Structures are given as structure tokens and as C-alpha cells.
XYZ file of C-alpha atoms in Angstrom:
702
model
C -22.678 -6.323 -17.106
C -20.122 -6.426 -19.935
C -18.027 -9.308 -20.531
C -14.471 -9.616 -18.810
C -12.223 -8.182 -21.377
C -9.073 -10.807 -20.476
C -9.078 -14.023 -18.179
C -6.857 -14.127 -14.828
C -4.701 -16.991 -16.946
C -3.882 -14.303 -20.006
C -2.819 -11.444 -17.156
C -0.723 -14.238 -15.321
C 1.175 -14.969 -18.562
C 1.333 -11.449 -19.356
C 3.274 -10.542 -16.182
C 4.535 -13.355 -14.962
C 7.875 -12.725 -16.814
C 8.788 -9.766 -14.792
C 8.070 -11.724 -11.413
C 9.864 -14.537 -12.278
C 7.133 -16.907 -11.500
C 5.022 -19.257 -13.640
C 1.650 -17.849 -14.615
C -0.078 -20.778 -12.538
C 1.813 -19.574 -9.409
C 1.129 -16.077 -10.408
C -2.726 -16.832 -10.736
C -2.597 -17.019 -6.745
C -1.462 -13.351 -6.700
C -3.941 -11.922 -9.069
C -8.000 -10.904 -8.768
C -10.337 -11.009 -11.393
C -9.526 -9.350 -14.603
C -11.304 -6.185 -15.531
C -15.045 -5.830 -15.805
C -17.381 -2.910 -16.624
C -20.322 -2.610 -13.969
C -23.305 -1.083 -15.096
C -25.580 -2.500 -12.446
C -27.017 0.093 -9.854
C -26.573 -2.226 -7.111
C -22.707 -3.882 -6.875
C -22.957 -7.317 -5.970
C -19.651 -8.147 -5.396
C -16.913 -6.526 -3.617
C -14.372 -5.673 -6.467
C -17.883 -4.176 -8.062
C -18.448 -1.983 -5.208
C -14.794 -0.823 -5.368
C -15.400 0.202 -9.140
C -18.859 1.672 -8.378
C -17.018 3.839 -5.531
C -13.767 4.947 -7.918
C -16.844 5.754 -10.470
C -18.176 7.823 -7.654
C -15.001 9.852 -7.334
C -13.596 10.171 -10.862
C -16.309 9.592 -13.263
C -16.920 13.180 -14.141
C -12.877 13.944 -14.722
C -12.612 16.390 -17.338
C -9.631 17.553 -19.097
C -8.566 20.965 -18.328
C -9.311 23.733 -20.791
C -6.907 26.455 -20.053
C -3.579 26.567 -18.643
C -4.514 28.566 -15.373
C -7.078 25.921 -14.904
C -4.717 22.838 -14.865
C -1.653 24.740 -13.208
C -4.180 25.154 -9.956
C -4.815 21.478 -10.512
C -1.168 20.600 -10.673
C -1.083 22.028 -7.765
C -3.284 20.512 -5.701
C -2.357 17.602 -7.169
C 1.178 17.729 -5.893
C 0.399 18.434 -2.721
C -2.142 15.571 -2.235
C 0.780 13.438 -3.466
C 2.972 14.285 -0.769
C 0.585 14.205 1.970
C -0.399 10.833 0.855
C 3.390 9.769 0.666
C 3.468 11.126 4.477
C 5.662 14.222 3.124
C 9.352 14.172 2.878
C 12.112 14.956 5.113
C 12.778 18.807 5.787
C 16.593 18.171 5.776
C 18.504 15.897 3.797
C 20.783 13.320 5.325
C 24.418 13.569 3.606
C 24.984 11.258 1.122
C 28.461 10.273 2.240
C 28.860 8.454 -1.060
C 31.610 5.538 -1.198
C 33.110 3.622 -4.434
C 33.306 0.094 -3.377
C 34.610 -1.027 -6.769
C 35.285 -0.247 -10.075
C 34.957 -2.854 -13.581
C 36.678 -1.519 -16.978
C 34.715 -1.832 -19.970
C 35.149 -1.231 -23.459
C 33.787 2.539 -24.106
C 32.749 2.595 -20.027
C 33.290 1.562 -16.676
C 31.048 0.207 -14.031
C 31.201 1.808 -10.509
C 30.003 0.016 -7.547
C 28.932 2.224 -5.152
C 26.458 3.347 -1.987
C 25.254 6.374 -0.949
C 23.097 7.296 2.124
C 19.367 8.048 1.487
C 17.886 8.444 4.979
C 19.521 8.275 8.056
C 21.400 5.040 8.439
C 19.615 3.910 5.304
C 21.677 3.212 2.478
C 20.966 2.920 -1.316
C 23.298 0.217 -3.450
C 23.942 1.470 -6.655
C 26.015 0.799 -10.101
C 26.908 3.526 -11.961
C 28.124 3.324 -15.830
C 30.146 5.762 -16.744
C 31.153 6.685 -20.476
C 34.737 7.297 -21.505
C 35.836 10.506 -22.859
C 36.003 14.066 -21.600
C 33.105 16.475 -20.635
C 29.779 16.407 -19.184
C 27.215 13.957 -20.059
C 23.613 13.617 -20.036
C 22.475 11.076 -17.879
C 19.942 8.747 -16.943
C 18.851 7.023 -13.751
C 17.686 3.236 -14.623
C 15.374 1.949 -12.013
C 14.275 -1.800 -12.146
C 10.915 -3.333 -11.830
C 10.170 -6.596 -10.156
C 12.923 -8.323 -11.691
C 14.371 -10.826 -9.311
C 18.102 -9.394 -9.559
C 17.171 -5.476 -9.151
C 19.743 -3.481 -10.678
C 21.897 -6.489 -11.203
C 19.228 -8.164 -13.263
C 20.603 -8.456 -17.320
C 17.198 -6.811 -18.391
C 18.348 -3.876 -16.503
C 22.020 -4.071 -17.226
C 20.971 -4.162 -20.784
C 19.595 -0.798 -20.816
C 22.220 0.809 -18.955
C 25.246 -0.674 -21.451
C 23.248 0.497 -24.370
C 22.674 4.042 -22.840
C 26.388 4.092 -21.844
C 28.004 3.111 -25.329
C 25.710 6.282 -26.308
C 27.926 8.357 -24.211
C 25.251 8.640 -21.515
C 26.100 8.695 -17.675
C 23.810 5.974 -16.203
C 22.995 5.444 -12.322
C 21.005 2.176 -11.639
C 20.111 1.822 -7.995
C 18.482 -0.739 -5.827
C 14.928 -0.106 -4.413
C 14.184 -0.275 -0.897
C 13.657 -3.880 0.038
C 14.793 -5.481 -3.458
C 18.361 -6.372 -4.632
C 20.906 -5.982 -2.335
C 18.682 -4.387 0.091
C 15.902 -7.105 1.105
C 16.056 -8.442 4.836
C 18.394 -11.192 3.791
C 21.556 -11.004 1.856
C 20.688 -13.090 -0.996
C 19.154 -11.668 -4.310
C 15.552 -12.289 -5.486
C 13.492 -10.714 -2.185
C 10.306 -9.288 -3.095
C 9.416 -6.332 -1.156
C 5.785 -5.879 -1.520
C 2.819 -7.349 0.662
C 3.724 -7.820 4.348
C 7.203 -6.506 4.260
C 6.011 -2.849 2.893
C 2.813 -3.073 5.396
C 5.230 -2.410 7.955
C 5.548 1.380 6.767
C 1.757 1.726 6.408
C 0.852 2.456 10.046
C 3.592 5.194 10.151
C 2.314 7.016 6.952
C 5.051 6.559 5.039
C 4.395 4.007 1.920
C 6.837 2.438 -0.018
C 5.838 4.278 -3.148
C 6.504 7.494 -1.505
C 9.950 6.411 -0.046
C 11.068 5.228 -3.698
C 10.046 8.976 -4.787
C 12.269 10.180 -2.114
C 15.131 7.779 -2.807
C 15.210 8.332 -6.430
C 15.212 12.336 -5.177
C 18.424 11.549 -3.665
C 19.802 9.367 -6.565
C 19.590 12.830 -8.703
C 21.179 14.555 -5.912
C 24.149 12.218 -6.171
C 23.997 12.689 -9.862
C 24.763 16.078 -9.790
C 27.656 15.705 -7.495
C 28.960 14.083 -10.057
C 31.716 16.119 -12.533
C 30.822 13.930 -15.436
C 27.218 14.435 -15.382
C 25.406 17.842 -16.772
C 22.657 18.003 -14.371
C 20.101 20.043 -16.701
C 20.043 16.842 -19.274
C 18.785 13.907 -16.848
C 16.347 11.513 -17.407
C 14.654 8.638 -15.972
C 13.491 4.973 -16.944
C 12.087 1.725 -16.104
C 9.727 -1.096 -16.618
C 6.769 -2.675 -14.468
C 7.390 -1.203 -10.880
C 10.196 0.538 -12.527
C 7.735 2.176 -14.895
C 5.647 3.092 -11.902
C 8.598 4.700 -10.425
C 9.633 6.790 -13.432
C 6.011 8.084 -13.878
C 6.121 9.320 -9.825
C 9.700 10.242 -9.943
C 9.281 11.970 -13.273
C 6.224 13.511 -12.291
C 7.606 14.954 -8.647
C 11.161 15.850 -9.639
C 11.435 18.218 -12.308
C 15.150 17.757 -12.836
C 14.095 15.068 -14.868
C 13.757 16.695 -18.567
C 12.980 12.886 -19.948
C 10.842 10.306 -18.764
C 10.233 7.082 -20.047
C 7.837 4.609 -18.166
C 7.638 1.130 -19.708
C 4.868 -1.459 -19.443
C 3.462 0.537 -16.699
C 1.291 3.023 -17.554
C -2.674 2.331 -17.546
C -4.933 3.943 -15.147
C -5.933 3.351 -11.552
C -9.122 2.068 -12.258
C -7.630 -0.909 -14.367
C -5.921 -1.815 -11.018
C -9.013 -2.146 -9.191
C -9.300 -5.608 -9.961
C -5.491 -7.150 -10.170
C -2.914 -7.388 -8.184
C -0.265 -5.107 -7.633
C 2.680 -4.301 -5.730
C 2.694 -2.868 -2.488
C 5.464 -0.264 -3.983
C 2.588 1.292 -6.407
C -0.125 2.019 -4.205
C -0.683 5.550 -3.217
C -3.028 5.957 -0.509
C -6.308 7.904 -1.336
C -5.175 8.765 -4.791
C -8.506 8.381 -6.254
C -9.687 10.894 -4.137
C -7.888 13.628 -5.981
C -6.597 12.317 -8.789
C -6.755 9.689 -11.548
C -3.247 8.210 -13.208
C -3.597 10.759 -15.829
C -3.456 13.637 -13.248
C 0.227 12.338 -12.221
C 1.200 11.604 -15.779
C 0.254 15.266 -16.898
C 2.573 16.603 -13.912
C 5.341 15.908 -16.167
C 3.812 18.248 -18.922
C 5.736 20.155 -20.763
C 8.676 17.924 -20.237
C 9.328 14.939 -22.323
C 7.314 11.840 -21.684
C 7.305 8.805 -23.651
C 4.864 5.679 -22.360
C 6.018 2.600 -23.916
C 3.160 -0.056 -23.926
C 2.789 -3.865 -24.915
C 0.391 -5.409 -27.253
C 0.188 -8.658 -24.882
C 0.605 -7.010 -21.184
C -1.527 -7.337 -18.409
C -4.927 -5.622 -18.350
C -3.790 -2.822 -16.336
C -1.019 -1.944 -18.195
C -2.561 -2.469 -21.448
C -2.285 -0.591 -24.714
C -5.769 0.700 -24.425
C -6.043 1.330 -20.735
C -2.774 3.654 -21.537
C -4.723 5.417 -24.193
C -7.396 6.446 -21.762
C -4.841 8.178 -19.870
C -3.160 9.844 -22.644
C -6.493 11.087 -23.557
C -6.298 13.550 -20.739
C -2.556 13.895 -20.842
C -2.142 15.119 -24.340
C -4.520 17.998 -24.250
C -2.159 19.338 -20.992
C 0.609 19.412 -23.514
C -1.189 21.174 -26.197
C -2.009 23.984 -23.429
C 1.623 24.226 -22.933
C 2.089 24.250 -26.827
C 4.097 20.982 -26.735
C 1.771 18.259 -28.499
C 5.363 16.387 -29.881
C 6.724 16.121 -26.211
C 4.468 13.376 -25.358
C 4.159 10.190 -27.371
C 3.125 6.205 -26.816
C 5.172 3.703 -28.374
C 3.206 0.331 -28.930
C 5.375 -3.079 -29.361
C 4.068 -6.259 -30.502
C 5.258 -7.893 -26.903
C 4.505 -9.519 -23.639
C 5.164 -7.622 -20.211
C 9.034 -6.463 -21.000
C 11.691 -4.514 -21.892
C 13.196 -5.606 -24.762
C 15.559 -4.709 -27.200
C 13.111 -2.554 -29.495
C 11.738 -0.995 -26.589
C 15.164 0.014 -25.467
C 16.123 1.061 -28.885
C 12.647 3.247 -28.711
C 13.674 4.981 -25.533
C 17.591 5.504 -26.693
C 16.154 7.651 -29.446
C 13.877 9.651 -27.106
C 16.391 10.122 -24.400
C 19.011 11.280 -27.250
C 16.111 13.820 -28.769
C 15.049 15.446 -25.850
C 18.328 14.867 -23.462
C 21.314 15.666 -26.371
C 19.471 17.711 -28.659
C 20.131 14.785 -31.573
C 17.778 13.208 -33.830
C 14.088 13.143 -34.370
C 13.732 10.776 -31.861
C 13.289 7.808 -34.045
C 14.681 4.631 -32.693
C 18.178 3.897 -32.485
C 19.996 0.302 -33.004
C 21.411 -1.130 -30.602
C 24.631 -3.008 -30.954
C 25.391 -6.850 -29.436
C 26.293 -7.126 -26.266
C 27.323 -9.198 -23.302
C 26.017 -8.513 -19.629
C 27.713 -9.445 -16.559
C 27.695 -12.256 -14.213
C 24.646 -10.613 -11.583
C 27.220 -11.496 -8.790
C 30.034 -9.381 -10.431
C 27.948 -6.308 -9.961
C 26.850 -6.187 -6.236
C 28.206 -3.953 -3.881
C 28.297 -6.641 -1.272
C 29.086 -10.095 -2.984
C 27.723 -13.043 -1.105
C 27.282 -12.591 2.416
C 29.188 -9.587 2.842
C 26.996 -7.156 3.501
C 26.936 -5.510 7.142
C 24.898 -7.482 9.530
C 23.111 -3.925 10.855
C 21.740 -2.906 7.361
C 18.898 -0.984 7.587
C 15.876 -3.061 5.740
C 12.244 -2.007 5.608
C 11.077 -3.280 8.469
C 13.668 -2.258 10.851
C 13.187 1.278 9.209
C 9.343 1.005 9.772
C 9.993 -0.099 13.245
C 12.451 2.835 14.248
C 10.103 5.546 12.757
C 7.121 3.763 14.687
C 9.048 3.826 17.733
C 9.756 7.480 17.270
C 6.091 8.143 17.036
C 5.401 6.357 20.024
C 7.817 7.870 21.892
C 6.442 11.124 20.930
C 2.774 10.758 22.090
C 2.940 12.484 25.745
C 1.026 10.395 28.685
C -1.772 12.558 30.186
C -1.050 14.160 33.336
C -4.473 14.272 34.708
C -8.055 12.734 34.126
C -8.736 16.407 32.625
C -6.153 16.225 29.931
C -7.149 13.275 28.924
C -10.412 13.947 28.803
C -10.009 17.100 26.499
C -7.692 15.374 24.297
C -9.328 11.865 23.968
C -12.234 13.323 21.780
C -10.176 14.866 19.254
C -7.903 11.561 18.888
C -11.298 9.500 18.161
C -12.386 12.064 15.500
C -8.477 11.882 14.340
C -8.853 8.063 14.213
C -12.624 8.113 12.780
C -12.165 10.263 10.185
C -8.561 10.682 9.125
C -7.309 7.356 9.538
C -10.342 5.169 9.000
C -12.237 7.545 6.189
C -15.368 8.189 8.350
C -17.376 4.995 9.865
C -20.642 7.029 11.380
C -23.258 4.326 10.104
C -25.880 5.600 7.280
C -29.333 5.352 7.656
C -29.607 1.636 7.542
C -32.969 0.458 6.361
C -34.610 -2.720 7.366
C -33.920 -5.267 4.851
C -35.434 -8.547 5.625
C -34.948 -11.184 8.489
C -35.263 -14.976 8.208
C -36.117 -16.688 11.435
C -34.875 -20.252 11.747
C -35.319 -20.750 15.324
C -33.251 -20.778 17.387
C -31.324 -18.457 15.194
C -32.469 -15.248 13.208
C -30.831 -13.934 10.011
C -30.957 -10.187 9.483
C -29.941 -8.592 6.273
C -28.559 -4.933 5.985
C -27.012 -2.748 3.728
C -24.091 -0.508 5.503
C -23.938 1.543 2.001
C -24.847 0.812 -1.117
C -23.633 -1.909 -2.752
C -22.316 -3.774 0.425
C -25.133 -6.734 1.783
C -24.227 -8.157 5.195
C -26.180 -10.727 7.125
C -26.076 -10.475 10.927
C -27.030 -13.790 12.709
C -28.493 -13.607 15.830
C -29.052 -16.205 18.332
C -30.752 -16.712 22.098
C -28.472 -18.369 24.243
C -29.205 -22.006 25.661
C -30.370 -22.590 29.255
C -30.346 -19.905 31.868
C -30.739 -16.636 30.086
C -27.889 -14.234 30.651
C -28.062 -10.287 30.422
C -26.541 -8.526 27.472
C -25.919 -9.307 24.135
C -22.358 -10.613 22.611
C -21.260 -9.751 19.265
C -18.693 -12.419 17.850
C -16.053 -11.229 15.098
C -13.640 -13.348 12.869
C -12.221 -12.195 9.580
C -11.755 -15.902 8.997
C -15.025 -17.791 9.619
C -18.497 -17.495 7.907
C -21.326 -15.592 9.638
C -22.880 -18.925 11.139
C -22.859 -19.525 15.022
C -21.454 -23.208 14.206
C -18.335 -21.477 12.607
C -16.727 -19.774 15.710
C -15.819 -22.338 18.955
C -15.743 -18.824 20.533
C -19.325 -17.738 19.604
C -20.612 -21.101 20.327
C -19.245 -20.786 23.997
C -21.275 -17.689 24.219
C -23.973 -19.412 22.954
C -23.918 -22.311 25.575
C -23.402 -19.403 28.614
C -26.951 -18.360 27.966
C -25.888 -15.166 26.239
C -27.816 -13.682 23.306
C -24.940 -13.851 20.416
C -24.849 -12.147 17.014
C -21.860 -13.340 14.324
C -21.475 -11.548 11.128
C -18.937 -11.899 8.504
C -17.589 -8.419 6.998
C -17.212 -7.210 3.750
C -14.360 -8.719 1.953
C -14.348 -11.753 4.349
C -15.530 -15.067 5.163
C -18.371 -15.745 2.510
C -18.176 -12.538 1.428
C -14.123 -12.996 0.654
C -13.026 -12.280 -2.973
C -11.556 -14.750 -4.908
C -7.829 -14.910 -5.436
C -7.455 -12.320 -3.129
C -3.900 -13.620 -1.015
C -0.551 -12.425 -1.883
C 2.465 -13.960 0.649
C 1.713 -13.722 3.741
C -1.403 -11.272 3.087
C -4.645 -12.902 2.953
C -6.436 -9.996 1.927
C -3.853 -8.220 -0.369
C -5.974 -7.146 -3.138
C -8.822 -5.850 -1.547
C -6.958 -4.385 1.320
C -4.733 -2.545 -2.022
C -7.909 -1.309 -3.615
C -9.315 -0.013 -0.464
C -6.530 2.075 0.031
C -6.178 3.300 -3.374
C -9.916 4.407 -2.739
C -8.692 6.582 0.754
C -11.203 3.845 2.774
C -8.849 1.283 4.117
C -10.614 -2.176 5.274
C -10.034 -1.002 8.598
C -12.336 1.547 8.569
C -15.223 -0.335 6.103
C -15.164 -2.925 8.627
C -15.745 -0.404 11.607
C -18.619 1.065 9.147
C -20.049 -2.761 8.751
C -19.964 -3.537 12.761
C -21.377 -0.316 13.596
C -24.315 -0.533 11.309
C -24.538 -4.016 12.304
C -25.405 -2.553 16.098
C -27.726 0.219 14.002
C -29.842 -2.499 12.386
C -30.410 -4.426 15.704
C -31.439 -1.289 17.349
C -33.958 -0.676 14.414
C -35.125 -4.486 14.787
C -35.700 -3.723 18.573
C -32.707 -5.697 19.477
C -30.690 -2.814 21.020
C -28.946 -3.400 24.070
C -27.386 -1.090 26.913
C -25.165 -4.274 27.735
C -23.156 -4.944 24.127
C -19.833 -6.984 24.385
C -17.910 -7.315 21.062
C -15.431 -10.059 21.034
C -12.861 -9.693 18.283
C -10.833 -12.719 17.649
C -7.246 -12.630 16.015
C -7.092 -9.533 13.798
C -10.769 -9.086 14.181
C -9.772 -7.563 17.580
C -8.238 -4.304 15.983
C -11.878 -4.034 14.276
C -13.782 -4.648 17.498
C -11.052 -2.164 19.526
C -11.423 0.841 17.041
C -15.166 0.055 16.794
C -15.394 0.660 20.814
C -13.339 3.558 20.722
C -15.429 5.555 18.660
C -18.948 4.172 19.146
C -19.968 4.328 22.909
C -22.689 1.811 22.445
C -20.140 -0.740 22.967
C -19.945 -1.360 26.779
C -17.282 -3.898 26.615
C -14.458 -4.971 24.281
C -12.945 -8.173 24.144
C -9.608 -8.821 21.859
C -8.410 -12.791 21.629
C -4.695 -13.678 20.464
C -4.732 -9.985 18.484
C -1.858 -8.278 17.631
C -0.272 -6.060 20.355
C 1.785 -3.399 18.491
C 1.865 -2.093 14.965
C 5.235 -1.581 15.413
C 7.446 -4.913 13.862
C 11.023 -4.798 12.727
C 10.233 -8.100 10.949
C 7.412 -8.852 8.179
C 3.991 -9.025 9.801
C 2.777 -12.666 10.074
C -0.450 -13.997 10.543
C -2.558 -10.998 10.404
C -4.579 -9.024 7.848
C -3.065 -6.499 5.382
C -6.728 -4.613 5.889
C -5.832 -3.849 9.633
C -2.644 -2.059 9.098
C -4.650 1.386 8.107
C -2.359 4.059 6.526
C -0.841 6.442 9.082
C -2.851 5.090 12.143
C 0.153 4.683 14.184
C 0.954 8.231 13.395
C -2.446 9.733 13.761
C -3.903 8.017 16.431
C -1.616 6.010 18.123
C -0.421 2.305 18.597
C -3.203 -0.430 19.238
C -2.541 0.442 23.088
C -3.670 3.934 22.857
C -6.942 2.771 20.727
C -7.570 0.994 23.898
C -7.472 3.885 25.831
C -9.855 5.657 23.843
C -12.656 3.095 25.137
C -11.949 4.102 28.973
C -14.124 4.063 31.177
C -15.824 1.535 29.425
C -14.322 -2.143 29.656
C -11.455 -3.584 27.858
C -10.335 -7.061 28.248
C -7.222 -7.916 26.599
C -6.633 -11.647 26.353
C -3.355 -12.778 24.965
C -1.447 -11.133 22.312
C 0.972 -11.336 19.358
C 4.057 -9.586 18.309
C 4.533 -8.790 14.520
C 6.361 -12.522 13.622
C 3.578 -14.139 15.369
C 4.869 -14.960 18.358
C 2.719 -14.809 21.550
C 3.781 -12.541 23.989
C 4.519 -13.365 27.556
C 2.617 -11.707 30.807
C 5.049 -9.411 31.353
C 5.347 -8.404 27.745
C 1.481 -8.094 27.223
C 1.128 -5.713 30.072
C 4.061 -3.543 29.350
C 2.582 -3.026 25.856
C -0.532 -1.747 26.967
C 0.644 0.522 29.783
C -0.399 3.328 28.068
C -4.080 2.099 28.429
C -3.826 0.807 32.116
C -2.377 4.311 32.839
C -5.527 6.131 31.400
C -7.998 3.526 33.258
C -6.231 4.586 36.013
C -6.243 8.407 35.540
C -9.938 7.820 34.193
C -10.920 6.373 38.009
C -11.946 3.069 36.108
C -8.475 0.479 36.255
C -10.825 -2.253 37.131
C -12.470 -1.888 33.815
C -8.994 -2.494 32.037
C -7.889 -5.911 32.218
C -4.786 -8.043 30.460
C -4.368 -11.635 30.548
C -2.487 -14.508 28.926
C -4.564 -16.756 26.211
C -7.639 -18.807 27.990
C -9.707 -21.358 26.798
C -13.257 -20.210 25.053
C -15.007 -21.311 28.326
C -12.553 -19.130 30.264
C -12.976 -16.226 28.290
C -16.408 -16.342 28.394
C -16.096 -16.313 32.450
C -14.367 -12.981 31.680
C -17.715 -11.383 30.702
C -19.613 -11.607 33.864
């Protein structure tokens, strides 16, 4: 195994600037730095993820002909659109509104809003140069600076471009700047805020691409703009936006991502914002494939020598080694460039000056692309640039969670209730297949070899491998006192695999039943260090898994199904198998039972009752919010229905805010499942109850 290329402290120092955090605080948000693994048997979850990545993309090769590239280009564009959940067939009217103007020397600043999606409004500032005629235009997208479009780092490039005669539009990304949940600046749109979008299959990265498309649509309505001369630039998360929007929207003739380009492999080991994740991207491309979509249009990648590893000069060069041959195939080798600066993570004056020269060369046809000096400037007080100063933003403003909830409710409303038992049976199997293959990435157990057993009576530990590079241990304990029939697997995503770590497992043991407990990959004793970001305890491992197209939920279901197979291989199969999932693990138990009929009884305790939430999701795991699960398989109640006619017991339940549901709300939430059980002539097999004590839960197992 090679040595780590950099330390977590170095990464924290490098990118803390853009996040507005101290390095020590940011250390809590970042996983381990890059570590190239040569071992055939990965020992940690991070090594497993990289092992999977190499299996997917290790044999990538640059195209050798233009026809070959065009074919691959078409496929990458198609897969990107699918990963982003597609785009609306019909655009909502922009309905732009000018809210104020600030006259300045040589230009004016406009405060305006326009509609990107129905009832979703984008706040923006336009920097309009003085002088007649149509101007080349640049869309400036912000990164994770707290002030968003108002931040001085964003203002500086807008002012510099406007002074050079460019029409500039800078916008607040969904959930940031003036578009947060609250009305104050400085809100972060990632972690469990953006996670509300995952179940409906509309990741924030795709929404940003679409909203930046609508920003271009707005630019084309302006009489001052020459629509044939458009560019885009941004740094950090804004550089990521620039890469994707520039690749996908061919109206951009010059694209300048700053301090953002590396490769997907480098992401696997670091924390990144939810807005940067494209689900399943590694199934069909590496980052070089996205960058190459810009060819033959002008692309300048700006890198900093002291940036985080995933944005480093060397990692960007790895992508450029594939991108440059594509530009050569078009006969445009001079249209791609990497500009390198001795700098930390930033968009500083030398970087801006390089961008000015590139935009001037490729949008105005002037100069040779060399840097253009920037005159001294004074930026505005951020408050003066706001479309809605102070607390003046309308109270009914559409936020990310509200939008996700609206989309989710529309999906649920479109799920037709089965009219008969026969109709349900004809559709249930296809829904199970959709859940297993499309949503969870395939959970059929591999041939699980017997690994080892350790009998430390009264416990027996059975070690097994669900797949290459993942090793887990199931702890099997025979119940105390009078023996009762049936094996109970108790799951918790927080606990270790030992029986003593779960009060519920101990209660099951005391009842005389056989108990199996295990911690799943990336949880408990297998947890990845520095995994937590904000409300998401498994932020990094969940994101890396999404890049692979294998959501953690699917991997956890595979682990559980493999544990059942392993028990059978050891002679411990049971026709009366119960799986209990506590909290977020309830979703794992439910999905497993829906797919695998070896589970005769699924019990979920204090579990999220719906993927639809108009607030950020609290006290849950990012890993259970599989991309598109609501869209493709239905809500949690619909997944419970797939277990019919086998038994499901719901004990307690919470909404997205973490609030316990009343008995009435719980029953209403699970009404679709109750209806299916009734149609299946097994109504008594489905029970929804308020929260109970551990001993009372055990009584419900009889």
C-alpha cells in the first residue's frame, strides 16, 4: 500500500477558506486523504470503494477516432441526464422581475429574480456594462462562499468582467445565498438538506445544471446580450457547476472551472458537497468524460498548488491526459488549457486575470488569451446586493425541502392503489425487481464461503464476506431459559455486533429466542472515521457509494441477505426468521423482507415513516435515502406492502424532522400497506403500533 499523498489537516487547511470554516472544524467533515491501494483484499470501506471504482473505470482509454468519441459522447450525455432524473419537457415561464438598480462607474448592477421551475425563483444580480450594442456575456456561479452571489470573491470577478465590457449574470444556487431555508445569508445547502431530493431522483447537481440552463434562457431575453458569445465560470462548487453546465449546455462557448477539477477517484476519500455528486457516475464515465463534452469549445481549467487533493494539480492532469486527445481529434488543441497558480483554494486576482484573457480571446476574438490586468476595485456591502434585504423575502418562498416534498407528494399521489388481489400480485413482482435492481443496485447474495467460526459459549461468531473486500461478523446467541422457536436478527446502524450493545437484542435473548446481531459495513465497528457532516453521520461513505451507483442501503441489504445465506450454510437456517431494525436500520429490514421471502417477519422500531419531508431530515442516515427510491419503488409504506402476505410490525415512527408520529398519523401513513394486506387476505399480518418498551416489543414476536 502506498503512503498517503497528503494529510487530512492539509486538506482541511486548503479548502476551509471556501467553506468559511477553520481547518480544525473542517477536519470533522473530511475523510482520509488519498491512499492508492494495491492489495487484492481491501481492508477498510474506503479501500473497498476504491477497489470497486478501479473495477469500473480502471481500463478507461482515450478515444482514438472522432467517430468513436461522438458515440461515447452521446452515451455519456444520455447517462448524465438519467442520473439527474431528466429535465422538464416544458420550461416554466421565466417571468423576470427587476427589483432594483445600483448605478456604478462604467456599469450598473441590477437586482432581479426569475422563475426556473414552477414556483421556484432564482435570485440574481446582473452587471450591465455601459455602452451600446450587444455584449458577450458570462454566467458567474458561486461556490461554497457563505455570501453566495453577494460574496466579495464572487463580486470581484463580476466587476472585473463588467469593466471589460462583458454582461455578467451571477445567481444564487438552490438552497444557498438568498435561497436558503432561512432568510439570512450563510446557509449550507448540502448534507440532509439536499438529501431530501434523493428519494425523488432529482439530485442537486442536476437541478443546478437545469437552473443554470434557465439562467442562459434569461440571458437570451436581454437585448444587451449576444447569445452566440456566452461563457461560464465559478470556483470550488461553482467550478463544479461550470464543468457540468458547460459540458451539457452547448450555448456556452467558453468554460472556466476554477479549483474544482480533479477526477472522481480523488473524490473517493474526501468530503464533497451533495451538489457535486452525480449518482452512478462511475458506472458510465470518469470526470474526463464530462470535461470532454465541452470539446471543441474553449475550456480552461484553473488549478492551485495548495488545494485539496481532489482538486490538486496532479489529479486535474490525470483528467486532462484524456481530455486533450479529444480536443486533438477535433483539431482544436489550443482550445483546452490548464492554468496553474501558487495558491490555496481560491479565485484570487491572478486567477481572475487569467480568466479575463481566456474569455476575451474566445468570446470577443481579441488578444491571444494571455491574462488581462485587473484594476483596483471596491466591492459592495453584501446586503446592498440582496434582492430581499433583511427579512423581506416572501414567507412562502420555495426551499429545497419544500420542493422535494412537493415532488415527492406528486409521486405518491400518482401511485395507483391496487383494485384486487390479482392486480397486486401481477405488479408486486416487477416492483420488487425495480427496488432490487434499479434502486438498490442488485442485492442477490453471492456464493458466500464459510470463513470461520469462533465458539465462545454462549455466543458463536461467524465471519463471512458478502463480497470481495468486505468482511463482517454475525454473532449468534441461543436464548436463555425455555427455548422458543425462531431466530431473530437484530439490526442497528449505531451499535457494534455484540449482543450486549443492544437493549432490544438483550430482551430478545432473555425471551429464550435465538438471536443474531451484526454491524453492517461502514457502521458500528466497521464505521469510517470522519464520516459525519452536519446531520448526516454517514455523509462521506454514502456519497462515495452513490458515485459508484451502489447506495449504502443496497449494500446493507446485501450484507443482511448474505448473513442469512451464511447462517443457512452453517446449518442455522430457520423457517421462522424475524428481522428487527431499530431506527434507520428499519428501512434495511423492510427492504430486505420485501425482496427476500426467507424473512417471515419484519419489525421496524422508531423508523422514518416517509421519505417525503418538507424540512431537513433529522436523526437518520444519508445511506437509507437511496437515489430514486420513492420514484421507482414508492414510499416506505409501499415497500412494506411488498412483504405481504408475510408479517410486518410497525412500532412507532417518526417524520423527517425526527418528531414521533401520533397513532392516527402512523396508521394514516401506512394505510397503503394495510390496504394491500387486506386485499391479500392477510390483514392480521400487518400491525402498526405506538412506541413500546423492549419487553413489549418482544411480546409482539409471538
